[in-house]
Structure formats: structure tokens, C-alpha cells
Short mmCIF file of C-alpha atoms and ligand atoms in Angstrom, two decimals:
data_model
loop_
_atom_site.label_atom_id
_atom_site.label_comp_id
_atom_site.label_asym_id
_atom_site.label_seq_id
_atom_site.Cartn_x
_atom_site.Cartn_y
_atom_site.Cartn_z
CA MET A 275 130.71 18.41 78.60
CA THR A 276 130.95 15.25 76.63
CA ARG A 277 134.23 14.31 75.18
CA LYS A 278 132.68 14.40 71.38
CA LEU A 279 131.35 17.91 72.00
CA GLU A 280 134.74 19.16 73.90
CA LYS A 281 136.73 17.44 70.78
CA ALA A 282 134.66 19.31 68.28
CA ARG A 283 135.25 22.76 70.06
CA GLN A 284 138.79 22.36 70.35
CA TYR A 285 138.98 21.38 66.86
CA GLU A 286 137.08 24.13 65.33
CA LYS A 287 138.88 26.47 67.54
CA LYS A 288 142.28 25.51 66.17
CA TYR A 289 141.60 24.88 62.55
CA SER A 290 139.19 28.10 61.75
CA LYS A 291 142.56 30.08 62.58
CA ASN A 292 143.98 29.03 59.30
CA ILE A 293 140.82 30.64 57.18
CA GLN A 294 141.40 34.33 56.24
CA LYS A 295 138.77 36.50 56.12
CA LYS A 296 139.07 37.20 52.50
CA GLU A 297 138.89 33.37 51.75
CA ARG A 298 135.13 33.38 52.89
CA PRO A 299 132.39 35.28 51.68
CA ALA A 300 131.92 39.00 52.97
CA PHE A 301 128.32 38.21 54.06
CA HIS A 302 127.10 34.82 53.68
CA LEU A 303 127.52 32.43 56.54
CA THR A 304 130.08 29.44 56.26
CA PRO A 305 131.04 26.74 58.52
CA TYR A 306 133.35 27.74 61.18
CA VAL A 307 135.70 25.11 59.51
CA GLY A 308 134.77 22.03 57.38
CA TRP A 309 131.42 21.09 56.06
CA MET A 310 128.01 22.93 56.31
CA ASN A 311 124.62 21.72 54.99
CA ASP A 312 121.04 22.90 56.07
CA PRO A 313 120.29 25.74 58.28
CA ASN A 314 118.72 24.72 61.76
CA GLY A 315 117.08 26.38 64.53
CA PHE A 316 116.86 29.98 63.12
CA SER A 317 114.96 31.95 65.65
CA ARG A 318 115.28 34.73 67.92
CA PHE A 319 116.67 34.69 71.27
CA GLY A 320 118.24 37.06 73.71
CA ASP A 321 118.15 40.13 71.17
CA LYS A 322 119.87 38.12 68.70
CA TYR A 323 119.32 35.98 65.73
CA HIS A 324 120.48 32.35 66.17
CA LEU A 325 121.40 30.17 63.26
CA PHE A 326 122.61 26.77 63.67
CA TYR A 327 123.63 24.58 60.89
CA GLN A 328 124.40 20.91 59.89
CA TYR A 329 127.91 20.53 60.54
CA TYR A 330 130.98 18.34 60.10
CA PRO A 331 133.97 20.41 61.23
CA TYR A 332 136.80 17.49 60.54
CA ASP A 333 136.39 17.22 56.92
CA THR A 334 134.85 19.48 53.88
CA ASN A 335 132.67 16.31 53.15
CA TRP A 336 129.48 15.36 54.80
CA GLY A 337 130.16 13.40 57.96
CA PRO A 338 128.31 12.58 61.08
CA MET A 339 126.42 15.50 61.78
CA HIS A 340 126.72 18.04 64.64
CA TRP A 341 124.95 21.52 64.89
CA GLY A 342 127.05 24.51 64.11
CA HIS A 343 126.23 27.77 66.03
CA ALA A 344 126.43 31.44 64.95
CA VAL A 345 124.44 34.86 65.95
CA SER A 346 123.96 37.97 64.28
CA ASP A 347 122.35 41.35 64.93
CA ASP A 348 121.43 41.81 61.28
CA LEU A 349 121.93 38.79 59.35
CA LEU A 350 124.63 40.01 57.54
CA HIS A 351 127.54 40.02 60.48
CA TRP A 352 127.68 36.64 61.83
CA GLU A 353 129.79 35.41 64.90
CA TYR A 354 130.66 31.98 65.33
CA LEU A 355 129.67 30.39 68.70
CA PRO A 356 131.11 26.98 69.79
CA VAL A 357 129.53 23.82 68.06
CA ALA A 358 126.34 23.16 70.03
CA LEU A 359 125.22 19.65 69.77
CA ALA A 360 127.37 16.62 68.81
CA GLY A 361 125.89 13.03 68.43
CA ASP A 362 127.06 11.79 71.83
CA LYS A 363 123.93 9.98 73.16
CA PRO A 364 122.70 6.28 72.29
CA TYR A 365 119.83 7.68 70.41
CA ASP A 366 121.87 10.10 68.26
CA LYS A 367 125.25 8.63 68.11
CA ASN A 368 125.09 8.47 64.27
CA GLY A 369 124.36 12.41 64.11
CA VAL A 370 122.15 15.15 65.14
CA PHE A 371 120.07 15.81 61.86
CA SER A 372 118.20 18.98 61.11
CA GLY A 373 115.64 20.88 63.56
CA SER A 374 114.59 23.93 64.57
CA ALA A 375 114.38 26.51 67.78
CA ILE A 376 112.18 28.41 69.97
CA ASP A 377 112.41 30.77 72.39
CA LEU A 378 110.46 29.40 75.46
CA GLY A 379 110.07 32.74 76.93
CA ASN A 380 111.65 31.80 80.45
CA GLY A 381 115.28 32.43 79.40
CA LYS A 382 115.42 29.19 77.94
CA HIS A 383 115.81 28.40 74.60
CA LEU A 384 114.93 25.10 72.91
CA LEU A 385 116.47 22.85 70.31
CA MET A 386 114.27 20.51 68.48
CA TYR A 387 116.19 17.99 66.28
CA THR A 388 116.53 14.42 64.86
CA GLY A 389 118.63 11.89 66.50
CA VAL A 390 119.98 9.29 64.15
CA LYS A 391 120.81 5.83 65.53
CA GLU A 392 121.95 2.68 63.65
CA THR A 393 121.92 -0.59 65.14
CA TRP A 394 123.66 -3.51 63.48
CA LYS A 395 122.13 -6.92 63.88
CA LYS A 396 124.26 -10.35 63.56
CA LYS A 397 125.16 -10.93 59.87
CA ALA A 398 123.06 -8.07 58.59
CA LYS A 399 124.29 -6.26 55.23
CA HIS A 400 123.11 -2.84 56.41
CA PRO A 401 122.61 -1.15 60.02
CA GLN A 402 119.00 -0.83 61.07
CA VAL A 403 118.42 3.01 60.89
CA ARG A 404 116.07 4.73 63.26
CA GLN A 405 115.40 8.53 63.10
CA MET A 406 113.85 10.22 66.09
CA GLN A 407 112.81 13.68 67.52
CA CYS A 408 114.85 14.80 70.18
CA VAL A 409 115.08 18.24 72.22
CA ALA A 410 117.89 20.05 74.11
CA ILE A 411 117.43 23.16 76.25
CA GLY A 412 119.88 25.91 76.94
CA ASN A 413 120.83 29.58 77.31
CA GLY A 414 122.03 30.54 74.01
CA LEU A 415 125.59 29.15 74.26
CA GLU A 416 125.38 25.50 76.12
CA TYR A 417 122.62 23.12 75.60
CA GLU A 418 121.75 20.41 77.53
CA LYS A 419 119.78 17.19 75.89
CA TYR A 420 116.65 16.61 77.66
CA GLU A 421 117.02 13.07 80.12
CA ASN A 422 113.59 11.70 78.49
CA ASN A 423 115.02 11.70 74.79
CA PRO A 424 113.64 10.89 72.41
CA VAL A 425 110.32 12.87 72.71
CA ILE A 426 109.08 11.38 69.42
CA ASP A 427 110.20 7.98 68.37
CA GLU A 428 108.57 5.37 66.05
CA THR A 429 105.84 4.27 68.65
CA LYS A 430 104.38 7.37 67.85
CA LEU A 431 104.02 7.31 64.34
CA PRO A 432 100.86 6.75 62.72
CA LYS A 433 100.53 3.55 60.51
CA ASN A 434 101.98 3.98 57.14
CA ALA A 435 104.93 6.25 58.25
CA SER A 436 108.58 5.13 57.60
CA PRO A 437 110.68 5.02 60.93
CA VAL A 438 114.05 5.26 58.65
CA ASP A 439 113.00 8.39 57.23
CA PHE A 440 111.53 10.59 59.68
CA ARG A 441 113.02 13.88 60.35
CA ASP A 442 113.76 17.54 60.69
CA PRO A 443 110.83 19.08 63.13
CA LYS A 444 109.72 22.17 62.82
CA ILE A 445 108.53 23.50 66.40
CA VAL A 446 105.91 26.53 66.65
CA ARG A 447 104.23 27.73 69.22
CA THR A 448 100.42 28.28 68.93
CA ASP A 449 97.84 31.00 69.92
CA ASP A 450 97.18 29.23 73.21
CA GLY A 451 100.76 28.78 74.13
CA SER A 452 100.83 25.27 73.29
CA PHE A 453 103.30 23.89 70.68
CA LEU A 454 102.84 22.19 67.29
CA ALA A 455 105.96 20.46 65.46
CA TYR A 456 106.06 19.36 61.94
CA MET A 457 108.28 16.79 60.18
CA GLY A 458 108.93 14.89 57.07
CA THR A 459 108.36 11.20 56.64
CA LYS A 460 107.67 8.65 53.74
CA ASP A 461 104.62 6.46 53.43
CA LYS A 462 104.76 2.79 52.73
CA GLN A 463 104.44 3.86 48.86
CA GLU A 464 107.64 5.72 49.33
CA SER A 465 106.25 9.20 48.97
CA GLY A 466 106.66 12.05 51.37
CA GLN A 467 104.17 13.36 54.05
CA ILE A 468 104.27 16.02 56.66
CA LEU A 469 103.26 14.64 59.88
CA VAL A 470 102.05 17.04 62.85
CA TYR A 471 102.56 16.70 66.77
CA GLU A 472 101.17 18.58 69.50
CA SER A 473 102.24 19.29 73.07
CA LYS A 474 101.23 21.51 76.01
CA ASP A 475 105.16 21.72 77.13
CA ALA A 476 107.40 20.98 74.06
CA LEU A 477 108.60 17.75 75.83
CA ASN A 478 105.46 15.35 75.90
CA TRP A 479 104.20 14.92 72.16
CA LYS A 480 101.09 13.38 70.70
CA PHE A 481 100.62 12.54 67.07
CA LYS A 482 97.76 14.70 65.78
CA SER A 483 97.29 14.88 62.13
CA VAL A 484 98.83 14.28 58.54
CA LEU A 485 99.36 17.86 57.30
CA ILE A 486 99.83 17.00 53.66
CA LYS A 487 100.75 14.17 51.41
CA ASN A 488 102.82 14.28 48.32
CA ASN A 489 100.99 11.40 46.58
CA ALA A 490 103.95 11.18 44.27
CA ARG A 491 103.20 14.59 43.11
CA LEU A 492 106.88 16.14 43.75
CA GLY A 493 109.43 13.38 43.99
CA ASN A 494 109.73 11.05 46.97
CA MET A 495 110.53 12.15 50.25
CA TRP A 496 109.90 15.54 51.36
CA GLU A 497 112.38 16.94 54.24
CA CYS A 498 112.95 20.13 56.27
CA PRO A 499 109.39 21.52 56.71
CA ASP A 500 108.48 24.74 57.94
CA VAL A 501 104.92 26.49 58.26
CA PHE A 502 103.97 29.80 58.82
CA GLU A 503 101.07 32.33 58.19
CA LEU A 504 101.78 35.44 55.64
CA GLU A 505 99.73 37.99 54.61
CA GLY A 506 96.23 35.67 54.64
CA TYR A 507 97.96 32.50 53.52
CA ASP A 508 99.65 29.73 55.13
CA VAL A 509 102.77 28.46 53.72
CA LEU A 510 104.55 25.22 53.78
CA LEU A 511 108.11 25.17 52.68
CA ALA A 512 109.65 21.79 52.23
CA SER A 513 112.51 19.99 50.44
CA PRO A 514 111.38 17.05 48.10
CA GLN A 515 113.85 14.92 46.81
CA ASP A 516 114.16 13.04 43.41
CA VAL A 517 111.78 15.35 41.65
CA THR A 518 111.56 14.59 37.92
CA PRO A 519 111.57 17.73 35.47
CA GLU A 520 107.83 16.99 34.42
CA GLN A 521 106.60 17.36 37.88
CA PHE A 522 108.02 20.93 38.66
CA GLU A 523 108.67 23.48 35.92
CA GLY A 524 111.68 21.29 34.25
CA LEU A 525 113.79 21.17 37.37
CA SER A 526 114.75 17.78 38.70
CA GLY A 527 116.54 16.52 41.63
CA ASN A 528 116.10 18.30 45.04
CA VAL A 529 114.08 21.26 44.39
CA PRO A 530 113.27 23.87 47.10
CA LEU A 531 109.25 23.86 47.39
CA ALA A 532 106.89 26.63 48.76
CA ALA A 533 103.40 25.21 49.08
CA ILE A 534 100.76 28.47 49.33
CA GLY A 535 97.49 27.50 50.63
CA HIS A 536 95.23 27.34 53.65
CA ILE A 537 95.64 25.21 56.82
CA ASP A 538 92.61 24.15 58.76
CA LYS A 539 94.00 24.96 62.07
CA GLU A 540 91.78 22.75 64.40
CA LYS A 541 92.24 19.72 62.13
CA GLN A 542 95.78 20.77 61.27
CA VAL A 543 95.15 19.65 57.44
CA MET A 544 96.67 21.79 54.42
CA TYR A 545 94.05 22.39 51.49
CA ASP A 546 94.12 24.45 48.11
CA GLU A 547 97.99 23.97 47.90
CA ASP A 548 99.59 25.87 45.07
CA PHE A 549 103.32 24.31 44.63
CA GLN A 550 105.85 26.81 43.68
CA VAL A 551 109.44 26.62 43.25
CA ALA A 552 111.12 28.66 45.94
CA ASP A 553 114.57 28.90 43.87
CA TYR A 554 115.07 28.28 40.13
CA GLY A 555 118.90 28.43 40.46
CA LEU A 556 121.39 25.63 41.05
CA ASP A 557 122.04 26.17 44.66
CA PHE A 558 118.92 26.57 47.14
CA TYR A 559 117.61 23.63 49.80
CA ALA A 560 116.46 23.13 53.06
CA HIS A 561 115.08 26.83 53.43
CA GLN A 562 113.66 27.91 56.54
CA THR A 563 112.27 31.09 58.34
CA VAL A 564 112.35 33.21 61.28
CA LEU A 565 109.99 35.74 62.37
CA ALA A 566 111.84 39.23 62.89
CA PRO A 567 110.84 41.62 65.63
CA ASP A 568 109.48 43.89 63.40
CA GLY A 569 107.04 41.22 61.83
CA ARG A 570 108.80 40.23 58.69
CA ARG A 571 108.98 36.84 57.74
CA ILE A 572 113.01 36.14 56.76
CA MET A 573 113.93 33.16 54.79
CA ILE A 574 117.52 31.35 54.66
CA GLY A 575 118.39 28.56 52.79
CA TRP A 576 121.38 26.07 52.19
CA MET A 577 123.10 27.31 49.04
CA GLN A 578 124.23 24.33 47.48
CA ASN A 579 122.77 21.42 45.97
CA TRP A 580 123.38 17.86 47.03
CA ASP A 581 123.84 16.67 43.33
CA ALA A 582 126.61 19.48 42.79
CA CYS A 583 128.73 18.93 45.63
CA CYS A 584 131.47 17.50 43.77
CA HIS A 585 131.99 21.04 42.25
CA ARG A 586 134.99 22.40 44.49
CA ILE A 587 137.56 24.99 44.75
CA PRO A 588 140.82 22.86 45.25
CA LYS A 589 141.92 23.24 48.52
CA GLN A 590 139.36 25.23 50.06
CA LYS A 591 138.98 24.83 54.11
CA TRP A 592 135.43 25.25 54.10
CA PHE A 593 132.20 24.01 52.02
CA GLY A 594 128.67 25.10 51.92
CA GLN A 595 127.38 28.39 52.61
CA MET A 596 123.65 30.01 53.40
CA SER A 597 121.88 31.91 51.28
CA LEU A 598 121.25 35.58 51.92
CA PRO A 599 118.13 36.01 54.01
CA ARG A 600 115.20 37.12 52.05
CA GLU A 601 112.10 38.78 53.18
CA LEU A 602 108.69 37.30 52.04
CA HIS A 603 105.79 38.56 50.86
CA ILE A 604 102.69 37.13 48.94
CA VAL A 605 101.40 38.85 46.03
CA ASP A 606 98.26 37.60 44.10
CA GLY A 607 98.85 34.06 45.66
CA LYS A 608 102.58 34.00 44.64
CA LEU A 609 105.59 34.11 46.93
CA ILE A 610 107.80 37.11 46.40
CA GLN A 611 111.38 37.14 47.95
CA ASN A 612 113.70 40.13 48.19
CA PRO A 613 116.93 40.73 49.91
CA ILE A 614 116.98 41.79 53.45
CA GLN A 615 116.72 45.79 53.78
CA GLU A 616 119.82 45.70 55.90
CA ILE A 617 121.88 45.23 52.96
CA GLU A 618 120.99 48.58 51.58
CA LYS A 619 122.85 50.13 54.22
CA TYR A 620 126.23 48.78 52.77
CA ARG A 621 125.73 49.96 49.15
CA LYS A 622 128.41 52.03 48.49
CA ASN A 623 130.03 54.16 45.28
CA GLN A 624 126.79 54.08 43.12
CA VAL A 625 127.21 53.76 39.32
CA LEU A 626 123.98 54.68 37.21
CA VAL A 627 124.38 54.06 33.66
CA ASN A 628 120.92 55.02 31.62
CA GLN A 629 119.86 53.36 28.56
CA HIS A 630 123.45 52.36 27.37
CA GLU A 631 123.38 50.76 23.96
CA ILE A 632 124.59 47.20 23.77
CA GLN A 633 125.76 45.68 20.29
CA GLY A 634 128.13 42.76 19.69
CA THR A 635 129.70 40.48 22.01
CA ASN A 636 131.66 41.01 25.45
CA GLN A 637 130.68 44.73 25.79
CA LYS A 638 131.76 46.40 28.97
CA ILE A 639 130.50 49.32 30.40
CA GLN A 640 132.84 51.84 32.42
CA GLY A 641 132.76 51.28 36.43
CA ILE A 642 130.29 48.16 36.14
CA SER A 643 132.34 45.30 37.31
CA GLY A 644 133.01 43.59 40.78
CA ARG A 645 132.56 40.20 42.70
CA LEU A 646 131.12 41.89 45.81
CA VAL A 647 128.07 44.09 44.41
CA ASP A 648 124.59 44.73 44.42
CA VAL A 649 123.71 45.26 40.33
CA THR A 650 120.45 45.71 38.88
CA PHE A 651 120.01 45.46 35.04
CA LYS A 652 116.69 46.93 33.39
CA ILE A 653 116.49 45.02 29.73
CA PRO A 654 113.63 46.04 27.47
CA THR A 655 111.68 42.92 26.54
CA ASP A 656 109.13 44.59 23.74
CA ALA A 657 108.75 42.28 20.81
CA LYS A 658 109.69 45.12 18.91
CA GLU A 659 113.12 45.37 20.09
CA GLU A 660 115.97 44.55 17.77
CA TYR A 661 117.46 41.38 19.41
CA THR A 662 116.50 37.98 20.43
CA GLN A 663 118.77 37.43 23.15
CA ILE A 664 121.08 39.02 25.67
CA GLN A 665 123.82 37.59 27.56
CA ILE A 666 125.26 39.12 30.83
CA LYS A 667 128.67 37.55 31.79
CA PHE A 668 129.65 38.07 35.52
CA ALA A 669 132.66 36.89 37.78
CA ALA A 670 134.28 37.06 34.55
CA ASP A 671 137.71 37.00 33.33
CA ILE A 672 137.18 37.59 29.28
CA SER A 673 140.51 37.03 28.22
CA LYS A 674 140.41 33.49 30.09
CA ASN A 675 137.07 32.81 28.65
CA ARG A 676 136.00 32.34 32.45
CA TYR A 677 132.66 33.52 33.30
CA CYS A 678 129.20 32.82 34.78
CA SER A 679 126.36 33.97 32.97
CA LEU A 680 122.59 35.18 32.76
CA LEU A 681 121.04 34.46 29.39
CA TYR A 682 117.68 36.19 28.46
CA ARG A 683 115.94 34.84 25.67
CA LYS A 684 113.02 37.15 24.63
CA ASN A 685 110.99 35.26 22.31
CA GLU A 686 111.13 32.18 24.43
CA HIS A 687 110.77 34.28 27.68
CA THR A 688 113.41 32.13 29.64
CA LEU A 689 116.32 32.97 31.91
CA THR A 690 119.06 30.68 32.37
CA ILE A 691 121.81 30.88 34.79
CA ASP A 692 124.92 28.91 34.01
CA ARG A 693 128.46 28.26 35.48
CA LEU A 694 129.87 26.06 32.93
CA TYR A 695 132.68 28.12 31.92
CA SER A 696 133.45 29.19 35.37
CA GLY A 697 136.41 26.77 35.82
CA ASN A 698 134.96 23.88 37.07
CA GLN A 699 135.85 20.59 35.64
CA ARG A 700 132.72 18.51 36.66
CA ALA A 701 130.11 17.93 34.26
CA ILE A 702 126.97 18.01 36.12
CA LEU A 703 124.31 20.63 36.83
CA ASN A 704 125.91 23.75 35.42
CA GLN A 705 122.67 25.57 34.11
CA ARG A 706 118.93 26.08 35.10
CA SER A 707 116.12 27.98 33.39
CA CYS A 708 112.93 29.63 34.37
CA ILE A 709 110.37 31.14 32.33
CA ILE A 710 109.86 35.09 32.79
CA ASP A 711 105.91 35.26 32.77
CA SER A 712 105.63 38.97 33.60
CA ASP A 713 104.17 40.97 30.54
CA ALA A 714 105.95 44.22 31.83
CA SER A 715 108.01 45.91 28.98
CA THR A 716 111.22 45.44 31.15
CA LEU A 717 112.75 42.74 32.90
CA LYS A 718 114.65 43.86 36.12
CA LEU A 719 117.40 41.54 37.25
CA ARG A 720 118.78 42.38 40.71
CA LEU A 721 122.50 40.28 41.10
CA ILE A 722 124.05 40.14 44.27
CA LEU A 723 127.75 38.67 44.29
CA ASP A 724 129.51 37.82 47.43
CA ARG A 725 133.09 36.29 46.11
CA PHE A 726 131.81 32.80 46.06
CA SER A 727 128.06 33.02 45.40
CA ALA A 728 125.22 34.85 43.01
CA GLU A 729 121.80 35.60 43.67
CA VAL A 730 119.20 36.88 41.27
CA PHE A 731 116.09 38.64 42.00
CA VAL A 732 113.80 38.65 38.96
CA ASN A 733 111.45 41.47 38.48
CA ASP A 734 111.18 42.85 42.32
CA GLY A 735 111.51 38.93 43.77
CA GLN A 736 108.72 37.12 41.59
CA LYS A 737 111.67 34.57 41.10
CA VAL A 738 115.04 33.78 42.45
CA MET A 739 117.91 31.97 40.89
CA SER A 740 120.94 31.15 43.36
CA MET A 741 124.14 29.48 42.86
CA ALA A 742 127.41 29.01 44.47
CA LEU A 743 130.59 30.20 42.05
CA TYR A 744 133.98 28.43 41.77
CA THR A 745 135.83 31.16 39.48
CA GLU A 746 139.09 32.65 40.75
CA GLN A 747 138.41 35.84 42.76
CA ASP A 748 140.12 38.09 40.46
CA ALA A 749 137.48 37.33 37.92
CA GLN A 750 135.65 40.51 38.29
CA GLU A 751 134.46 41.67 35.00
CA ILE A 752 130.79 42.05 33.92
CA ALA A 753 130.15 41.99 30.04
CA PHE A 754 127.04 41.70 27.68
CA SER A 755 126.63 39.87 24.62
CA THR A 756 123.61 40.23 22.14
CA ASP A 757 122.69 38.97 18.77
CA GLY A 758 121.25 42.47 18.00
CA LYS A 759 121.11 45.72 19.57
CA LEU A 760 119.24 47.17 22.76
CA ASN A 761 119.67 49.74 25.70
CA VAL A 762 120.15 48.66 28.96
CA THR A 763 120.04 50.65 32.07
CA VAL A 764 122.38 49.64 35.06
CA GLU A 765 122.78 50.40 38.75
CA LYS A 766 125.77 49.07 40.47
CA TYR A 767 126.92 49.44 43.98
CA ASP A 768 129.99 48.04 45.79
CA LEU A 769 129.03 46.11 48.83
CA GLU A 770 131.27 47.24 51.72
CA ILE A 771 130.34 44.77 54.73
C1 FRU B 1017 118.50 17.75 54.07
C2 FRU B 1017 118.86 16.54 55.08
C3 FRU B 1017 117.99 16.53 56.19
C4 FRU B 1017 118.82 16.02 57.14
C5 FRU B 1017 120.06 16.60 56.86
C6 FRU B 1017 121.30 15.59 57.27
O1 FRU B 1017 119.47 18.44 53.30
O2 FRU B 1017 119.19 15.39 54.23
O3 FRU B 1017 116.70 15.72 55.56
O4 FRU B 1017 118.17 16.23 58.45
O5 FRU B 1017 120.00 16.72 55.64
O6 FRU B 1017 122.49 16.25 57.20
#
């Protein structure tokens, strides 16, 4: 084992002991210690789910990237394994960036990742940066980097592709047993494109095609692609940077994309793509999927936003967490996401309140509170209802005016998630909204709270809003405020995981 990897392993083993169970979410994965960003290598291998992640153990800020590693049987209980990769070779000495993993079927697990290398030229103000694709093969615990790495470097780039931004390979197996890998890059106009490479053995790769070009439709660079078939459609997930609000339903910055369309399998070109926002909340990015043994397509994302990393809980010993894994479907061409069914096993202490009248501000309902809960609200939306807006405060301590909230504006058909009053002292990114475009007479909101996060599944997964929470753990109240009068139905469970 290299010194760099050994050092990281010793460090995480020692310092993770300082983090009490209660200081982490109950079922969302956080870094063993230090910093976490993107999910990597989400895969099945040896009867377990494996999830790797962008990892810097030594600090709660981003630093030279490693691959952290955890395994799970049910995607809710995670066991940490030792850090799997460090940047310990000349071609990845500045970091092992995002990528994917695949079961090779011969007892071997293959990781495909981006190696980052910076070279200083004499008198230069900046280093020359190169990103290249590499593989490591292992047994689910220990991984050996391939001797002929990198397997795809700038010499294999098509014309009009950046060797500086060239990353995040997603490897998949095709029906004939060979491999394809999808990765993000920029063209010379600074616009993202997804490249496709093909290989018979996952080691020798050849450029195949440009799957899709951004052509300045959504931001600039597109990172972290994933490609899969779902219910008669082909889906491309990607993470565009620098999106402007007019491009994508009023959202800006890093916005998680799900492009639903069709891929010509021979040519590996996508067409008829419909761009959909994969999550309308404040924190969700770099999402990738795994195929469960029972055929479910399950997606997980980094529940953070690059532009909001300055929101912190003082002295917290970890930073960054994964979202709840979600089951994907497509209905009428639209992506539907719901929490993995496994969570239902842990719903305890049901409280069901039918048609409860809400009038005035900060109304509480007996038995409806908690910070580790799965709660569904049903709100009547008919124009004749005697209210224009309803606000649901959660993770709240009303006496201190601390809360996060969901605000539904009936006439504007908008839902806003907000953490301005959650106790953080930074100015940016406290609120995001989406349009409720269903004409159903009830708005259904399923809210899952896990100490440090909120995820809202709207109308059985038509839209999702996720965000990290920074409020003190004793802020447990749920309260309702409205400018009129309405009856809400609430079904609440504690989550005992
Ligand atoms: C996305 C990303 C990836 C990159 C990684 C670096 O969040 O920028 O493109 O591989 O993070 O940590």
C-alpha cells in the first residue's frame, strides 16, 4: 500500500472515533471523517451495494480528492470501509476525481475514475492541468491501479474537446458484453458535451461518439454523466455548471439535470431530449444510479450545493452528505422519484390526523413534530378554498423564531423551500421554488427529515426538493400558518433506524 493511502486510512480510523452516532444523520451517508462531495462508483458487488465518494479526510473543506468507501445491504444502514483510492501516482497526484464502478463478473470490481495531474512550467502563473481516465481493479476492499493507466488521456480526445475539463467516466456494460464509458468535457466554445468511449475489456478504450452537445442551452460544463434505460426511454443524468435562471425553470448555478429521450445505440447519439430538473431544492448534485437486483433503478446525489458550502454548523466534524436513495420511474415522459421502499420498514408510531382545520399563525397539531420523521401533508388546492397561502414550518423552535419551511402559494401554483430562519448567518442560497403543475385537487407533500436534512417528494414524486439543515437538533416542532382557513390531513411516522 502506498504511504499516501496508508496515512489516510490511519487518519480516518483515528479521527472518526470522535464523531458520535447522534452527531450524524441516522440513515444518510456522511464521510467517515472530514469532507465529502459526489457519489462515485455506486454499484452492486459481492451481494452488497458499494458507494464510494469524493473525499478529503483531513479537513471539512474540499482538498486533494480520495475515494471514500462504504457498503450497505439496504441503502439505509452503511458500513464504512477503508478509503479505497488516494492520488498516489504521477497521473493522479493532484486528486482522484469522480467516476463509476462495475462488477466484472469474475470476482473483480473495476473502478473507473478521473486522475488529475498538474504540471508547473517555468515562470508560469498557473499549472497546466490535465484530467484523464484511469481504472483500478479490486475485490471490494482493496484496489490496485492498472499498470497502463491512464486508459484514456488527451491523445484520445476528439477535436474540439478540452483536456482540462475532461472527467467523471460512467462505465456500463452493453448487451454483447463489451463496455461503454460516458464522460463530460467542454468544447472550445466552453460548452459542455458528453463523450462516449468503447472497449472490449474495460482497459483499452477507443473514442466512439459525442452523445450530446450542450450548445449553450444549460450553463457551461456538464459534469458527472450517467446513462441508462428506463421504461422505454433513455435517460442521461448530468450536472451542468453555471446555469442561468432563464435556461432552467428559474434555477441558477449547479443544477442537476435529467435528460429524457432516445439514444441511437449503434451511433451512440441522443435525440428528442427533454431537459428536466432532477431536484428543485437547494442541495442536490452529481447524482448517479445503480440497478438493484430486483430491477429497480435507484438514484443518489450529493445533498449539497457548491455555492452553499459556506453554510456550516460550527465545529461539525464532517461536511457533506448523500441524499436518500430514490427509486426512479417515468410517467408520461417525466421522471418520477420516490424514497426507496426499504424506508417503510422503519416507520413507527403512526399519527394520522384527518381534515384538521388550520387558521392563523404557528398552529401546531398534537403528535405532529420530530426531526427524524416521514410525514405526508395533504393540502386542498381548489380555487374556492378560503386561503391563498399556507406555510409549513419544520425543524422549528417557534419560541426562538428558528425554522425551515415550505410555502405553498395557491394562486401562483408555487412551492418554496426556505431555510433563511434556520439559524445560519450566511447570505446566499436560502430559498428555491418550483411550479406545481398538477391539476389534482390535493397537493401531497411527503417530507423526510433526518436530523441534518429535509427532502420533499411532491405529488408522489413528480418533483423533489432537497436541502441540508443547520438548525439545532432540539428544534423539533412542525407548525402551520395561513392567511385564511383550510383543512389539512397529516400522516406522520417516526423513523427508527
Ligand atoms: C462535481 C465535481 C466533479 C469532479 C469532482 C471533484 O461536483 O466537480 O466533476 O470530478 O466534483 O471533486
